XYZ file of C-alpha atoms in Angstrom:
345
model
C 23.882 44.374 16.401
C 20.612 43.850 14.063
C 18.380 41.191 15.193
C 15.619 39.485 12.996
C 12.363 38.332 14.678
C 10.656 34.840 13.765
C 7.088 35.098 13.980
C 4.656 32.438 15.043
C 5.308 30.336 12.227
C 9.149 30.231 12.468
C 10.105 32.355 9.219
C 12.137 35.320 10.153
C 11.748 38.958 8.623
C 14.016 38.127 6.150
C 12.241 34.769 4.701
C 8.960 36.497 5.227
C 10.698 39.150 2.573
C 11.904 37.063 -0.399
C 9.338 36.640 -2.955
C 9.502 34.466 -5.831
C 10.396 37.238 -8.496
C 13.542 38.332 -6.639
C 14.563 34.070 -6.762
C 13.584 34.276 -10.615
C 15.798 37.251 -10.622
C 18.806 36.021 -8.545
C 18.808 32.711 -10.689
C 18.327 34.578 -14.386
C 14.743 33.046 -15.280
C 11.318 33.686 -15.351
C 8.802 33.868 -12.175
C 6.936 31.275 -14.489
C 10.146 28.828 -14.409
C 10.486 29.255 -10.550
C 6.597 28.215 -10.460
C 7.449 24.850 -12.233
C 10.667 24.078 -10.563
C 8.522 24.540 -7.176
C 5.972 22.865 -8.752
C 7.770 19.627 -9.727
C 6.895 20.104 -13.313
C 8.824 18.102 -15.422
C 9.632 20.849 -18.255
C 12.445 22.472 -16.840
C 15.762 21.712 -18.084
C 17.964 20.010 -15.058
C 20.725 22.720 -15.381
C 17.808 25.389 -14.816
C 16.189 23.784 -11.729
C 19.597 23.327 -10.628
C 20.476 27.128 -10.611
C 16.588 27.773 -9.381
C 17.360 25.562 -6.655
C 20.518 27.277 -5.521
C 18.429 30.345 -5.604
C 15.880 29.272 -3.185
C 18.458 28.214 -0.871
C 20.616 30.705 -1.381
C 17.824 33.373 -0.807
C 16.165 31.255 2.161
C 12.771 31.410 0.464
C 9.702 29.492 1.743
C 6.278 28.592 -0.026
C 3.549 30.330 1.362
C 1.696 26.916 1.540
C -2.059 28.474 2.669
C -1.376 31.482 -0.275
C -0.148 28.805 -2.975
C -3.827 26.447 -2.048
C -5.915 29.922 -2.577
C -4.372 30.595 -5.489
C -3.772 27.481 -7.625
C -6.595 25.118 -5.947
C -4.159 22.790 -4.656
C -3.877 21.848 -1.239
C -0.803 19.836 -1.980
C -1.822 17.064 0.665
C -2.562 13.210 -0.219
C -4.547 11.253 1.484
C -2.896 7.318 2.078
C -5.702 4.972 3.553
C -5.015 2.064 5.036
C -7.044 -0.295 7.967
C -4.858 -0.826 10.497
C -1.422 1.011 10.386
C 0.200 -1.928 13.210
C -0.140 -4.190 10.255
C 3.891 -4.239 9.212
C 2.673 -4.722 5.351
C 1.583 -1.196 4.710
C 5.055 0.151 6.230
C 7.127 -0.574 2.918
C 4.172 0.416 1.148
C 3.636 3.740 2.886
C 7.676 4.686 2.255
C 7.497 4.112 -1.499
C 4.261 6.365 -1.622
C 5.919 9.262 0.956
C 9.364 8.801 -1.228
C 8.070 9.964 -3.979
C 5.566 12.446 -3.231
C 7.702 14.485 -1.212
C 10.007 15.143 -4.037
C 6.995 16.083 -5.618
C 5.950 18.884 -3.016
C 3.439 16.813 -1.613
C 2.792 15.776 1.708
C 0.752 12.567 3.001
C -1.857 12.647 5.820
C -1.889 8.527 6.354
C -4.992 7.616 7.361
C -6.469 4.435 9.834
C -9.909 4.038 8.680
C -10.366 0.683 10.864
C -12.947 -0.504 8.463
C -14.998 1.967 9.776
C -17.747 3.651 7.339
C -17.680 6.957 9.403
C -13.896 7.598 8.901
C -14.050 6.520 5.336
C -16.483 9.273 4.425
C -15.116 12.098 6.573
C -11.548 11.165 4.883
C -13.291 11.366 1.186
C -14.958 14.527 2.307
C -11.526 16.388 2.295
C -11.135 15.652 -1.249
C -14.292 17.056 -1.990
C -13.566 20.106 0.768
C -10.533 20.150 -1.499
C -8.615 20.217 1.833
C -6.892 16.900 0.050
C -6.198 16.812 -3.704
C -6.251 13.131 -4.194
C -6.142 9.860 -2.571
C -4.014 5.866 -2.725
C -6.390 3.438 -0.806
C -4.703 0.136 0.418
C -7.883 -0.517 2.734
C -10.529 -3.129 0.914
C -13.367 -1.791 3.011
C -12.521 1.433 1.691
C -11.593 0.674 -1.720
C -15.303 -1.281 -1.984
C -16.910 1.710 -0.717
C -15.702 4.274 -2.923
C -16.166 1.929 -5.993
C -20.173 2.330 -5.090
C -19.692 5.907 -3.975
C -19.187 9.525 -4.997
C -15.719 9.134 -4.720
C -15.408 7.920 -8.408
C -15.359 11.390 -9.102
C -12.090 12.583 -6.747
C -8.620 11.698 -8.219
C -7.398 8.193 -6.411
C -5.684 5.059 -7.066
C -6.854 1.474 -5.463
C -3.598 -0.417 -4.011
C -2.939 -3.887 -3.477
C -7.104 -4.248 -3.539
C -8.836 -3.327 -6.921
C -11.559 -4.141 -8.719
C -9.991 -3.874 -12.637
C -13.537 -3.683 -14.187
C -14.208 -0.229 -12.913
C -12.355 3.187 -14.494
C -10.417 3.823 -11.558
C -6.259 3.597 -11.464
C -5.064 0.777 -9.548
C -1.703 -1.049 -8.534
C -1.231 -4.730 -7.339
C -0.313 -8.531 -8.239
C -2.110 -11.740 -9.911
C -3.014 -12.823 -6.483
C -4.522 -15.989 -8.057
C -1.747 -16.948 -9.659
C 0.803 -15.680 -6.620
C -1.532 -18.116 -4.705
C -0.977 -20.879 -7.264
C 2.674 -20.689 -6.777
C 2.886 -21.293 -3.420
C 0.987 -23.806 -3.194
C 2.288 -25.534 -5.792
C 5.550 -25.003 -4.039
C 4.370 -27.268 -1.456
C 3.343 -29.694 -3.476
C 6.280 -29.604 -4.476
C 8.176 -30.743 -1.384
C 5.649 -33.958 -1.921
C 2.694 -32.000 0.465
C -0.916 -33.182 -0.478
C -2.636 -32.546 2.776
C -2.168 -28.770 2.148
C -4.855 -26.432 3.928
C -5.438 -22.860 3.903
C -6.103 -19.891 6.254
C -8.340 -17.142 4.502
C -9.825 -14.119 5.847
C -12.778 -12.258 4.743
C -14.400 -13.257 1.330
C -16.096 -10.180 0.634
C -12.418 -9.045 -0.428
C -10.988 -9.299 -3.969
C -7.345 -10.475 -2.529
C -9.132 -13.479 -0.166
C -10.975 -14.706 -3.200
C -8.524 -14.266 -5.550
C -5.646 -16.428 -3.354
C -8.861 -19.045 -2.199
C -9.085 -19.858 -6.013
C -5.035 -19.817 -6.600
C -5.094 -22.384 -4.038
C -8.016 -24.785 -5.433
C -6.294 -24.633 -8.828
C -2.627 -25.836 -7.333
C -4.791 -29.016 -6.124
C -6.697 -29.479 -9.379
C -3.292 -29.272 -11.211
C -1.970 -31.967 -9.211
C -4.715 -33.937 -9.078
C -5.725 -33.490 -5.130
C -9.050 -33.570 -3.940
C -10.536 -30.642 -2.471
C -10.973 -30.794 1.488
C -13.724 -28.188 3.133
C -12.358 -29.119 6.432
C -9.125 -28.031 5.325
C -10.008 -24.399 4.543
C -10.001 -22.806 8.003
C -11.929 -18.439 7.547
C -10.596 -16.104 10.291
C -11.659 -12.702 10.880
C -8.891 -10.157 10.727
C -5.093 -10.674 9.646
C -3.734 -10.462 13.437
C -1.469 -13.069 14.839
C -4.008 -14.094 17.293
C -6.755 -15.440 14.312
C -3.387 -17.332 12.819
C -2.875 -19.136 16.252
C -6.890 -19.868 16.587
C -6.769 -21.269 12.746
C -3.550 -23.375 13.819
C -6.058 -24.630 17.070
C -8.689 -25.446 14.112
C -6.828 -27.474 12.311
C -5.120 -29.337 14.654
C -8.328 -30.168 15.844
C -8.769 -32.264 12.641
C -8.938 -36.274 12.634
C -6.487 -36.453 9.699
C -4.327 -33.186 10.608
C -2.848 -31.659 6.897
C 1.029 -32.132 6.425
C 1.393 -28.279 5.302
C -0.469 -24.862 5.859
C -0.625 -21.637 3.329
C -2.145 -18.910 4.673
C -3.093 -15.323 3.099
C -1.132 -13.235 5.155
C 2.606 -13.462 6.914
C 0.822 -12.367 9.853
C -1.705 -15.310 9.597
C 1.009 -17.584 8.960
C 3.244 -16.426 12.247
C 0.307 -16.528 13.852
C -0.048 -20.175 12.821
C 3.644 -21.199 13.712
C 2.948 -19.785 17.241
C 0.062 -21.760 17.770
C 1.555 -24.945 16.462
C 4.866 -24.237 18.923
C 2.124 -24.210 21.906
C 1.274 -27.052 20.890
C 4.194 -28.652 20.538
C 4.847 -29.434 17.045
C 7.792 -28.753 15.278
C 7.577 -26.467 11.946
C 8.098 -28.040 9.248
C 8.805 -31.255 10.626
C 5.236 -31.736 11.914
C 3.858 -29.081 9.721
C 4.797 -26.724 6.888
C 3.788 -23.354 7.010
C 3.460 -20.576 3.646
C 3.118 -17.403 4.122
C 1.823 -14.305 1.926
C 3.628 -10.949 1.517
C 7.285 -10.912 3.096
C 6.740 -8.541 5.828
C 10.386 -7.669 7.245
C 9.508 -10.015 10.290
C 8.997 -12.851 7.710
C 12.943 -13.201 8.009
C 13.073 -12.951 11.858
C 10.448 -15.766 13.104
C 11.897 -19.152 14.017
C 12.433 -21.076 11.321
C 11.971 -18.173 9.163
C 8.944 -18.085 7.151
C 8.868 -19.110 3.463
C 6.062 -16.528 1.581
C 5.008 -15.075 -1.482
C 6.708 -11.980 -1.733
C 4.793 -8.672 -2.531
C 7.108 -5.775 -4.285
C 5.509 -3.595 -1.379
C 7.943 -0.425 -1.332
C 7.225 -0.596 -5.369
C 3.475 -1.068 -5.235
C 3.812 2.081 -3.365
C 6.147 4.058 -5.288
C 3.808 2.615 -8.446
C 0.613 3.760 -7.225
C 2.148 7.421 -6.297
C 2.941 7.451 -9.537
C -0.247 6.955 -11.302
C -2.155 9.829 -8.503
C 0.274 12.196 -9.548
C -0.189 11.575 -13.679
C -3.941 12.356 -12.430
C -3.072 15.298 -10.754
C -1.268 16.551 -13.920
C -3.565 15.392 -16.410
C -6.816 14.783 -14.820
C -8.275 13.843 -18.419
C -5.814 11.226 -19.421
C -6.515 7.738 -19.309
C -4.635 5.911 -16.548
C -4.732 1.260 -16.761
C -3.729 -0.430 -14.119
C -0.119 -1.548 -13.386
C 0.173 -5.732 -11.932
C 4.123 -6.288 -10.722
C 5.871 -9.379 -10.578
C 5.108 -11.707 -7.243
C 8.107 -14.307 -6.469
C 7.920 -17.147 -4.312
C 10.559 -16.644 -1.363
C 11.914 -20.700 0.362
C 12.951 -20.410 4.067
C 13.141 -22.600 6.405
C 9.581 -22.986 7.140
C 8.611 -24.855 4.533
């Protein structure tokens, strides 16, 4: 009985045989068609890919992924960036990115940069090692850095945190007027004691939602409190239960909380539980985002609710039209935010 070998990187003598003119052959096209099915081009008629496709599995072929880099320049990797990859808001976002890349021929290397400068510019120097062809940043550290960097020059898209003056790609939502909304909500519900948890103001997103927030009070007419506006560091749980400490450390305590983050806002619920206040009885809490959890917590948590698996999915999108056409002219994309009432507020 014949026996076939697999050598070290699991393809057997037989794989290792097929090349990509005996697939053209086997499905009746050219070795140029086979190229674009493989690809992902989107010139090939769907019956053709179809029978190209059979081919490839009929045959058992298998890109030579080092030979295919050497040859076309392509490393067919993409960096995702992100700060901290516990954070359950980058999960959605992370799937719509992977989803469609992969059916793209591209694989993701995801990337914690931790806000730390170091990783940042080892990450950027595989696109310039052109050991990564291009890059979606979801990090604002990093997105700030390579808007005052070198990296201008690489193929990448900012997500979720963009600056749209500068002449790079970028995918997101109004977060001022996302902001506005939910505050307004509150008001609403006959809130005007309303304060707000914010985290770092060097970011585009906490500035953004800090001025959604101020005009929801102008528009109803409610003075602006300082003491009301708590600034954490970080988006954690913990910082949301040390804001909720803050504020209930207040003489005249606020009637309802939004804060930037569903994290924050958890974190906030938590804190006012220890202390043994009822939510929203004794307090109303808004969130930001509509992390999966948002529907678990108890009471669930009413939020702003980001399009996160399409934000993802958008800003694949717009790397890949780079890729293709690295001279075309690529705007920005802002989707819809909606404003999502649970039982926390």
């Amino acid at each position: 009985m014949a026996r076939s070998f697999a050598d070290s990187s699991g393809a057997s003598g037989a794989e290792r045989s097929v090349s990509i003119a005996q697939v053209a052959e086997r499905a009746g096209v050219s070795v140029a068609t086979v190229s674009r099915v493989l690809n992902g081009k989107q010139t090939v008629k769907d019956a053709t890919r179809l029978r190209v496709a059979e081919a490839i599995h009929a045959m058992g072929y298998r890109v030579n992924q080092m030979a295919r880099s050497l040859r076309t320049d392509e490393s067919r990797l993409l960096l995702v960036m992100v700060p901290d990859i516990g954070n359950p808001f980058y999960a959605q976002i992370v799937q719509g990115i992977d989803g469609v890349v992969q059916d793209k021929g591209y694989s993701v290397l995801l990337c914690e940069t931790g806000g730390d400068a170091n990783r940042e510019r080892r990450y950027f120097d595989l696109l310039e090692s052109r050991r990564a062809d291009g890059a979606i940043c979801l990090d604002p550290d990093t997105v700030q850095q390579a808007l005052s960097g070198q990296a201008l020059r690489f193929p990448w898209v900012a997500c979720c945190e963009f600056d749209s003056q500068v002449a790079v790609p970028y995918v997101g939502i109004d977060n001022r007027a996302a902001a506005r909304d939910a505050v307004a909500c509150l008001i609403g519900k006959g809130h005007r004691r309303i304060a707000f948890v914010n985290s770092d103001t060097r970011f585009m997103y906490a500035r953004e939602r800090s001025l959604g927030y101020a005009d929801a009070l102008a528009q109803a007419d409610i003075a602006f409190r300082e003491d009301y506006c708590v600034g954490v560091e970080g988006l954690d749980f913990a910082a949301g239960k040390r804001a909720a400490q803050a504020l209930l450390a207040l003489e005249q305590r606020p009637t309802a909380v939004f804060a930037v983050s569903d994290t924050l806002a958890i974190g906030v619920i938590r804190g006012l539980h220890e202390a043994g206040l009822a939510v929203p009885r004794d307090m109303a809490v808004m969130g930001f985002d509509d992390i999966s959890l948002a529907q678990q917590t108890c009471p669930a948590l009413s939020t702003v609710a980001q399009p996160m698996r399409t934000l993802g999915e958008q800003a694949a999108y717009l790397l890949l039209k780079q890729l293709d056409d690295p001279r075309s002219r690529i705007s920005g994309v802002l989707l819809p935010h909606r404003v999502v009432q649970r039982e926390s507020a």
